[in-house]
XYZ file of C-alpha atoms in Angstrom:
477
model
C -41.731 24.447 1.888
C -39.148 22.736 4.344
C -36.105 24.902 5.813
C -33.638 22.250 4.759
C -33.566 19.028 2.566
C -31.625 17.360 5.258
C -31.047 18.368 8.842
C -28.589 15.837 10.576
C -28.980 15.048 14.718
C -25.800 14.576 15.661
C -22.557 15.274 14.457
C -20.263 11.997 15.229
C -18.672 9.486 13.424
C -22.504 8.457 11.679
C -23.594 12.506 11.669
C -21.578 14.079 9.944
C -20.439 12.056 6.768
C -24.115 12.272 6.490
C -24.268 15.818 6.063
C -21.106 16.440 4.525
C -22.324 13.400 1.748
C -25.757 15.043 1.269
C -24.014 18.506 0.860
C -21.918 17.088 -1.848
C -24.708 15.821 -3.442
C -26.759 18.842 -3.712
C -29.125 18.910 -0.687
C -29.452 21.970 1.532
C -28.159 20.437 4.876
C -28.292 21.543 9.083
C -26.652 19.328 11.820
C -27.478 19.728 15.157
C -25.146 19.053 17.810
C -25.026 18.742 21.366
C -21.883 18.271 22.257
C -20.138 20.516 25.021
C -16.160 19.884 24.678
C -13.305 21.115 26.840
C -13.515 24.643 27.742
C -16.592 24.526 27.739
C -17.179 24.875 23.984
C -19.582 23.380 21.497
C -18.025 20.636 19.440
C -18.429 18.393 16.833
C -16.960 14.672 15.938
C -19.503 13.125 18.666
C -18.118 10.066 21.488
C -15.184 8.891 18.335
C -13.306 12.296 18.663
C -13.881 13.268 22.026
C -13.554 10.645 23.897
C -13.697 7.501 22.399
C -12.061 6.159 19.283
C -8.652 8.891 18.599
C -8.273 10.244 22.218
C -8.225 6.011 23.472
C -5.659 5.553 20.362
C -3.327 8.609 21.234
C -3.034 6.992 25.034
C -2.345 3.629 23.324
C 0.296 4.435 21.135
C 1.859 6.597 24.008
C 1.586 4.351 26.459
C 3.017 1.767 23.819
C 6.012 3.067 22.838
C 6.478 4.089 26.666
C 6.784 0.195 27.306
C 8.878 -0.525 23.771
C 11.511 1.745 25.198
C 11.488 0.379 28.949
C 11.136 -3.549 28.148
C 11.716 -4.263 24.842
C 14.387 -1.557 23.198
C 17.761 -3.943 24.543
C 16.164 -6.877 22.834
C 17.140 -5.347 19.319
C 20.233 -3.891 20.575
C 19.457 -0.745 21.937
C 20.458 1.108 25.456
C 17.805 3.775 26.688
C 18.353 4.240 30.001
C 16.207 6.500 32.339
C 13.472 6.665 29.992
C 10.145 7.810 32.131
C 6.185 8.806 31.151
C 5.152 11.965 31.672
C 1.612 11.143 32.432
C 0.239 15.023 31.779
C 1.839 15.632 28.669
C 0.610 12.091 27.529
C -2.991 13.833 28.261
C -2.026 16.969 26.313
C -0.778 15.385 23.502
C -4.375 13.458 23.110
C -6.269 16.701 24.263
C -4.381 18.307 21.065
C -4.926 15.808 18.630
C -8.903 15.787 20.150
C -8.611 19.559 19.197
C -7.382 18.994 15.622
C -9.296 16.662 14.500
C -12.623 18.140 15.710
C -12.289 21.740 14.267
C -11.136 19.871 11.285
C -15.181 18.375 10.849
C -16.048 22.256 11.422
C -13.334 23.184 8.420
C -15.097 20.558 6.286
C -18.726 21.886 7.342
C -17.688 25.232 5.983
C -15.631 23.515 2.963
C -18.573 21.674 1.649
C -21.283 24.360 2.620
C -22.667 22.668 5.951
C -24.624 24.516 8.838
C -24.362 23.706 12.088
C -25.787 24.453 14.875
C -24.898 23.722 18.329
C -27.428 22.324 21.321
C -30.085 19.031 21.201
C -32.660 18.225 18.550
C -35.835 16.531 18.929
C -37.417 14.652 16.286
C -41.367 16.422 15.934
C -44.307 14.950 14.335
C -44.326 16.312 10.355
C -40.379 16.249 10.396
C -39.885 18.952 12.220
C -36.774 19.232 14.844
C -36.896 21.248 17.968
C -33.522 22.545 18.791
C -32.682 23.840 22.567
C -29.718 25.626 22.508
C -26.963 25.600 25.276
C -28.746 28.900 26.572
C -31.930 27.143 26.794
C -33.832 29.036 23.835
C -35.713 26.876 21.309
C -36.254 27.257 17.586
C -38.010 25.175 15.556
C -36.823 23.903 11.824
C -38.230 21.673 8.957
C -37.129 19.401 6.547
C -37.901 17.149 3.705
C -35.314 14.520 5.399
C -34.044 13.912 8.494
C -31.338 11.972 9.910
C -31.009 10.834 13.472
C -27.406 9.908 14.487
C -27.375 10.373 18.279
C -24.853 7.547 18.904
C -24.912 5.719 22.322
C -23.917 6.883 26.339
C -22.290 4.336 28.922
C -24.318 1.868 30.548
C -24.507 3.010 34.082
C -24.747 0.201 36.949
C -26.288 0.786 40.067
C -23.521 -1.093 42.096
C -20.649 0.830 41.252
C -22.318 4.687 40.486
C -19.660 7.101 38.443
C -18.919 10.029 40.430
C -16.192 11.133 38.016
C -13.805 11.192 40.910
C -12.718 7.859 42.336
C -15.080 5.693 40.248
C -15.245 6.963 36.521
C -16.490 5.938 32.905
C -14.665 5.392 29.627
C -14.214 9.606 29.481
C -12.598 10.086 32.882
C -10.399 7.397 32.361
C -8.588 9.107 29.412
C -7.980 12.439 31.773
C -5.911 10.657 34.885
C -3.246 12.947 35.972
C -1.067 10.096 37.129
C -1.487 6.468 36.616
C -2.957 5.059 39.956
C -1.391 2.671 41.880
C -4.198 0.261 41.737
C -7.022 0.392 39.215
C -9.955 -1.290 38.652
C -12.077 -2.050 35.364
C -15.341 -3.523 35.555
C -15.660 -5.126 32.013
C -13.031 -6.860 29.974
C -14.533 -6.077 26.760
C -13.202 -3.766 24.060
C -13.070 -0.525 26.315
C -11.734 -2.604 29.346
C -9.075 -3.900 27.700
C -7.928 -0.984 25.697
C -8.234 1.691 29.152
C -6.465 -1.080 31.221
C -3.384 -1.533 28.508
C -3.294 1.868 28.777
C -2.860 2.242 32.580
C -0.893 -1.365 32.800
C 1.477 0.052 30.750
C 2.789 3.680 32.689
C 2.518 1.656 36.048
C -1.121 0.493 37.080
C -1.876 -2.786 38.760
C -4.678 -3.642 36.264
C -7.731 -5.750 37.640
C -10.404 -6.374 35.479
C -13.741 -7.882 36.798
C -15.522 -9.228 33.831
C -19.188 -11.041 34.619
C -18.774 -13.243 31.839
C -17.134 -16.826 32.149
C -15.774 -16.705 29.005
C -12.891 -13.975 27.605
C -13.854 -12.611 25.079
C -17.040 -14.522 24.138
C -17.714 -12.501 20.771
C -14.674 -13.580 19.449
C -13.386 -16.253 17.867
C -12.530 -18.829 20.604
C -8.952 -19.777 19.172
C -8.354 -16.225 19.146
C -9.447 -15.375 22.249
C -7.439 -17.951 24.013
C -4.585 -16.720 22.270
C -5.260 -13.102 23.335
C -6.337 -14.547 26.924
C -2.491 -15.887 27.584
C -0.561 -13.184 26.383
C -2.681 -10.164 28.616
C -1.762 -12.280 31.843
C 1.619 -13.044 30.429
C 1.719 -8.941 30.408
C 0.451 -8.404 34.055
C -3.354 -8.013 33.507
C -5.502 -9.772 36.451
C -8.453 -10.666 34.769
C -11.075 -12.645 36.633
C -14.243 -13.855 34.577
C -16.897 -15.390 36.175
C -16.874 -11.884 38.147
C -20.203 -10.108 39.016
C -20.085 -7.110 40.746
C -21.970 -7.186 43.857
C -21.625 -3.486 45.851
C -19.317 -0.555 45.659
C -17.808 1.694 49.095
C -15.731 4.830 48.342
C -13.408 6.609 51.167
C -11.387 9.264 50.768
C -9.384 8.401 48.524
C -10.091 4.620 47.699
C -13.071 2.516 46.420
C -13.611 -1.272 47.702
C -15.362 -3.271 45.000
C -17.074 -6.273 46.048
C -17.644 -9.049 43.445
C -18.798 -12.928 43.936
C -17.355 -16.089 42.036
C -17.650 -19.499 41.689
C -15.343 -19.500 45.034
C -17.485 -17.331 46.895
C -17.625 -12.965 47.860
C -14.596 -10.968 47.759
C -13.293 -7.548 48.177
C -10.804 -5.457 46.259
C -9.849 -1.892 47.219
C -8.606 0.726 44.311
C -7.531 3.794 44.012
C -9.241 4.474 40.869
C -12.000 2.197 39.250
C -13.543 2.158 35.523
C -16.739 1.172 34.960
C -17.027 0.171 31.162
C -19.782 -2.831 31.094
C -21.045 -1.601 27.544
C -23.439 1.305 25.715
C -26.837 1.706 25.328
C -28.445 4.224 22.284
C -28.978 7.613 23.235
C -32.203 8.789 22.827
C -33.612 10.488 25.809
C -35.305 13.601 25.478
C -35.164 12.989 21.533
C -38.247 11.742 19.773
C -41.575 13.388 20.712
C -44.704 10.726 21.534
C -46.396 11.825 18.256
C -42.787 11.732 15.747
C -43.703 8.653 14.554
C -40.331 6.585 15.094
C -40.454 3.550 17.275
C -37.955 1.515 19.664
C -37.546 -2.019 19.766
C -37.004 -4.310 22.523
C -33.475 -3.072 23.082
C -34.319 0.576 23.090
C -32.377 1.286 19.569
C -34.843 3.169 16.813
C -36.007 0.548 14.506
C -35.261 0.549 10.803
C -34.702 -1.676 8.007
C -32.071 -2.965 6.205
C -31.384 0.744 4.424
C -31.839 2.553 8.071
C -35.209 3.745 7.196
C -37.479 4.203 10.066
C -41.513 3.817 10.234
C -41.961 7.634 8.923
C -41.293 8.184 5.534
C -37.960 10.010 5.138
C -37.177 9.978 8.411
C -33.693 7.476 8.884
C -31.836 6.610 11.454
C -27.963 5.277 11.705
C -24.777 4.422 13.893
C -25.436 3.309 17.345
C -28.357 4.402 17.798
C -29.838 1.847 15.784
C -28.975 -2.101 15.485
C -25.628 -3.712 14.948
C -22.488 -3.437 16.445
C -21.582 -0.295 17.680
C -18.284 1.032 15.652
C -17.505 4.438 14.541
C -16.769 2.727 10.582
C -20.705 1.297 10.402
C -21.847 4.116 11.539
C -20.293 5.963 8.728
C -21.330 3.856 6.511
C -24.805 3.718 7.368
C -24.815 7.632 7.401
C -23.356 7.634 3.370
C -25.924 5.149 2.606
C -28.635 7.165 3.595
C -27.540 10.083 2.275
C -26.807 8.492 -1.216
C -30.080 6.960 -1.328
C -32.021 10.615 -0.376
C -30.401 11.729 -3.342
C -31.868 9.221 -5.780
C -29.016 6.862 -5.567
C -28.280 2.995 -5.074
C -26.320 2.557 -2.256
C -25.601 -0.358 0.421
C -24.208 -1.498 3.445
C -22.552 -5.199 3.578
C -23.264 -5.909 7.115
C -21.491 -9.271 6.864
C -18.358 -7.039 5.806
C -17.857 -5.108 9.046
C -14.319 -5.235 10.629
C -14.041 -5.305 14.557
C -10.669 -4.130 16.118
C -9.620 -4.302 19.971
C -6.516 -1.930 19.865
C -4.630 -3.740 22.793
C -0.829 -4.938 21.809
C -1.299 -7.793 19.789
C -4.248 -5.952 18.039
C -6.770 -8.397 17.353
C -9.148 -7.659 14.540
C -11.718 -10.152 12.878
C -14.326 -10.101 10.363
C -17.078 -12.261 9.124
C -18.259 -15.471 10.937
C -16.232 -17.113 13.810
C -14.927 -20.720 13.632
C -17.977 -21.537 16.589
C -20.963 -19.906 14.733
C -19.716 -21.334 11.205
C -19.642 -24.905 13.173
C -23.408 -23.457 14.598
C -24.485 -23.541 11.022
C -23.812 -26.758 9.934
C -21.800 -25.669 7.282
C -18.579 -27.604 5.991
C -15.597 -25.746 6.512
C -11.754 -25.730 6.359
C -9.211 -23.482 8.188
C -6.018 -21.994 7.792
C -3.749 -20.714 10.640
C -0.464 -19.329 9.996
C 1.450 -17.864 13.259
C 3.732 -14.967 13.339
C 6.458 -16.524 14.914
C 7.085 -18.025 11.401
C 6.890 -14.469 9.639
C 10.627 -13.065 8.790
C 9.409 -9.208 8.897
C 7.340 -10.154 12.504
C 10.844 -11.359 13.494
C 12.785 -8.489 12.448
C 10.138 -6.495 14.110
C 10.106 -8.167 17.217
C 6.326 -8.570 17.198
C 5.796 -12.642 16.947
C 2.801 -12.800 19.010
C -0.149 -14.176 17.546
C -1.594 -15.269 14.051
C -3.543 -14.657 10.984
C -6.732 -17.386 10.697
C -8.981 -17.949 7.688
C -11.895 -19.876 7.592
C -13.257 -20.689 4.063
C -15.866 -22.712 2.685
C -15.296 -26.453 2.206
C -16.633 -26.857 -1.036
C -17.005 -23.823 -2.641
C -13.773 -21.839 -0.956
C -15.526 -18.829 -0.494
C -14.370 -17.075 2.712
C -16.686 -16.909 5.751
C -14.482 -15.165 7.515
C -10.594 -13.619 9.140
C -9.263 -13.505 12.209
C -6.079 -11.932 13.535
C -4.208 -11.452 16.421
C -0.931 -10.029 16.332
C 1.106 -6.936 15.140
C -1.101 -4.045 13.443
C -3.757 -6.238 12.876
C -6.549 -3.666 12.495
C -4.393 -2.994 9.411
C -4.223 -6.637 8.032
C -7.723 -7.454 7.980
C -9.073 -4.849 5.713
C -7.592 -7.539 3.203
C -10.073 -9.755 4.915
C -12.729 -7.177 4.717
C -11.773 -6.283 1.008
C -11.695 -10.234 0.011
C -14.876 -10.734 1.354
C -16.520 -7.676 -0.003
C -15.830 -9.332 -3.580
C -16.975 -12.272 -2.041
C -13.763 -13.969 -2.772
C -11.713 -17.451 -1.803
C -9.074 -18.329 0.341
C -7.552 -19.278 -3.201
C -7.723 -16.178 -4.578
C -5.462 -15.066 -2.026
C -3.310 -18.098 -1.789
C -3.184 -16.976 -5.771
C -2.092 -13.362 -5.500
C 1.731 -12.252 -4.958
C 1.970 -10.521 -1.237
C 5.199 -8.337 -0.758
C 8.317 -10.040 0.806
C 9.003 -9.153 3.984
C 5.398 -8.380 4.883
C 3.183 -8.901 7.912
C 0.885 -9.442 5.229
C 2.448 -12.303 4.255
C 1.367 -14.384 7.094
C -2.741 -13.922 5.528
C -1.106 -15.317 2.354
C 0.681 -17.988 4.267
C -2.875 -18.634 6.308
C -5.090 -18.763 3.049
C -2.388 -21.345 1.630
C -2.440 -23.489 4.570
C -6.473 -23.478 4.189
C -5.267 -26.033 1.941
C -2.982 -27.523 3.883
C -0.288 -26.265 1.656
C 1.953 -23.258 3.516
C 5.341 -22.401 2.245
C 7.092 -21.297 5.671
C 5.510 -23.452 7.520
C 5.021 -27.071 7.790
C 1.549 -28.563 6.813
C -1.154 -30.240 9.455
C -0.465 -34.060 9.274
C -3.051 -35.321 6.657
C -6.654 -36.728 8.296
């Protein structure tokens, strides 16, 4: 007889909704977690909580209101004078909320009848996990299920080696005691962007060295423009087209070297972030004889229900395919532990919101204008900018705009993009419209709250049409 019904690897944003799911469904559950936080204790909440999703957020909305006050306060009448950043307590404040939220995953643990146990599991052949503890002894436990929700690491490059000191990852660049005079990001992606807004904002000169020719090539291109104008109207350098070529630290600087279409050049920094994507974690973590196989990209392989090769043996969050967010993870963790316990459940991976957190937010979800236009399908799109939205006005936040792309002939739509004031807000409606596989009419049809930001998605899904109310209409074909 097995030790546990379920025993979890990993206790992030995939790990533990698993286990706290399977408790609440009846299953004995264990999760095994690796993760050493600061002071040198074991914690739980994974990459998300610890240095990834809340701590990036708590520096955003900091450094946010930092630049509200300094730039933008005598706009709508108001005199703050003198108003500074005080970097440290900025770090604090996120180290505090880090703290919170993570012994709050232990309070649930104990709330829904959860064990834990702290060091690295490896998956054994016969579902069996070998667990080192941070002391280095091993113990051996058995189950009739097991999850593996690992999560992902930074992709290291060779050219520009973290030393955690001058030349850091996405973690050391949330613990800067001051903002350097002159930082570097290698990647304008999600993390880039988000770390460099940060920086930008309490003083930084920003440059961000992205390989890519195109900004933002994932997103939708309109959208990406849009975003692309108003970061360099804000003061980030971004050059695309940028590969990284070498790396020299001094003392107290690092000179990047990069080549473009105009030839080699150098840049020296004071600090530099090196943020050029993820990769799954799973070293040291399935034995040779487990059963569970990679595929090309090194992520486990499963199916569409995150079921691996071994029978009761799953698999979810980034360690497996898709994109790599904290909310699919989850998800995908729920699923599996719903469907262990006899249930139907399902993840709508055409459903899955993306968010950059930078100020406009931009958030999308569903297909892009470009890969609808790919597929040879007839389309129709409605753009409605927030320039024309009263409550965007009156809050002073008229970058952007909401986009919908819906079918042409059956209306259904294919898919939301916005950029502009809480956007990772505004397209759950998106996400929620989609999930009941609904029409830009049926929310040109439904009554939106006046003044709303909202109202600019009703505004966009009427102009699908061609028929907006507050704005006027394209000039007929």
């Amino acid at each position: 007889m097995a030790d546990y019904d379920v025993i979890v690897i990993g206790g992030g944003p995939a790990g533990y909704p698993a286990a706290i799911r399977s408790a609440q469904l009846g299953k004995k559950t264990l999760c095994v977690e690796k993760w050493i936080g600061k002071q040198d204790k074991p914690a739980l909440g994974g990459t998300c909580l610890n240095v990834g999703c809340i701590p990036s957020k708590a520096l955003l909305d900091t450094s946010h209101k930092f630049v509200e006050a300094t730039e933008h306060f005598e706009e709508i009448g108001i005199q703050a004078k003198g108003v500074t950043v005080d970097v440290p307590a900025m770090i604090a404040r996120k180290d505090g909320i880090v703290k919170q939220l993570t012994g709050g995953i232990d309070s649930l643990f104990k709330a829904n009848k959860v064990e834990w146990k702290a060091g690295a599991g490896k998956l054994l052949a016969n579902k069996v996990v070998e667990i080192t503890g941070h002391d280095g002894k091993k113990e051996t436990v058995s189950a009739d299920n097991v999850i593996i929700a690992t999560g992902s690491v930074p992709i290291d490059i060779p050219v520009a080696p973290v030393d955690n000191d001058l030349i850091v990852d996405n973690a050391g660049a949330l613990d800067f005691d001051k903002a350097p005079k002159r930082l570097g990001v290698i990647g304008a992606g999600v993390i880039g962007l988000e770390l460099g807004s940060v920086w930008k904002r309490v003083g930084s000169e920003v440059t961000l060295i992205e390989a890519v020719d195109k900004f933002l090539f994932l997103c939708d291109q309109q959208t990406a423009r849009e975003a692309h104008k108003l970061f360099k109207k804000q003061g980030l350098d971004i050059r695309l087209g940028a590969r990284v070529t070498g790396s020299k630290t001094s003392k107290k600087t690092v000179t990047v070297t990069y080549a473009d279409a105009d030839g080699e050049h150098d840049m020296t920094f004071d600090k530099l972030i090196v943020c050029v994507g993820r990769r799954p974690y799973t070293e040291n973590l399935l034995a040779p004889d487990c059963g569970v196989t990679l595929d090309e990209r090194g992520s486990i392989f499963v199916d569409d229900k995150c079921a691996t090769a071994v029978p009761g043996v799953y698999a979810v969050g980034d360690v497996v395919r898709g994109p790599m967010l904290a909310h699919k993870g989850t998800e995908e963790g729920i699923m599996v532990a719903e469907n262990i316990a006899g249930h139907t459940h399902r993840v709508n991976y055409d459903a899955i919101p993306n968010i950059i957190y930078t100020d406009p937010e931009i958030a999308w979800v569903g297909k892009t204008e470009e890969e609808v236009k790919a597929s040879g399908e007839p389309y129709k799109v409605g753009v409605f900018p927030f320039a024309a939205s009263g409550r965007a006005m009156a809050s002073n936040a008229t970058d952007g705009f909401a986009k919908i792309i819906a079918h042409e002939e059956s209306d259904r739509i294919l898919g939301m993009h916005i950029i502009g004031p809480h956007a990772s807000e505004l397209i759950m409606q998106g996400v929620i419209a989609m999930e009941f596989m609904g029409s830009a009419e049926d929310l040109a049809l439904t009554c939106f709250g006046h003044p709303t930001l909202s109202e600019a998605v009703h505004e966009a899904a009427l102009a699908v049409e061609n028929m907006p109310i507050h704005m006027a209409p394209k000039r007929k074909r």
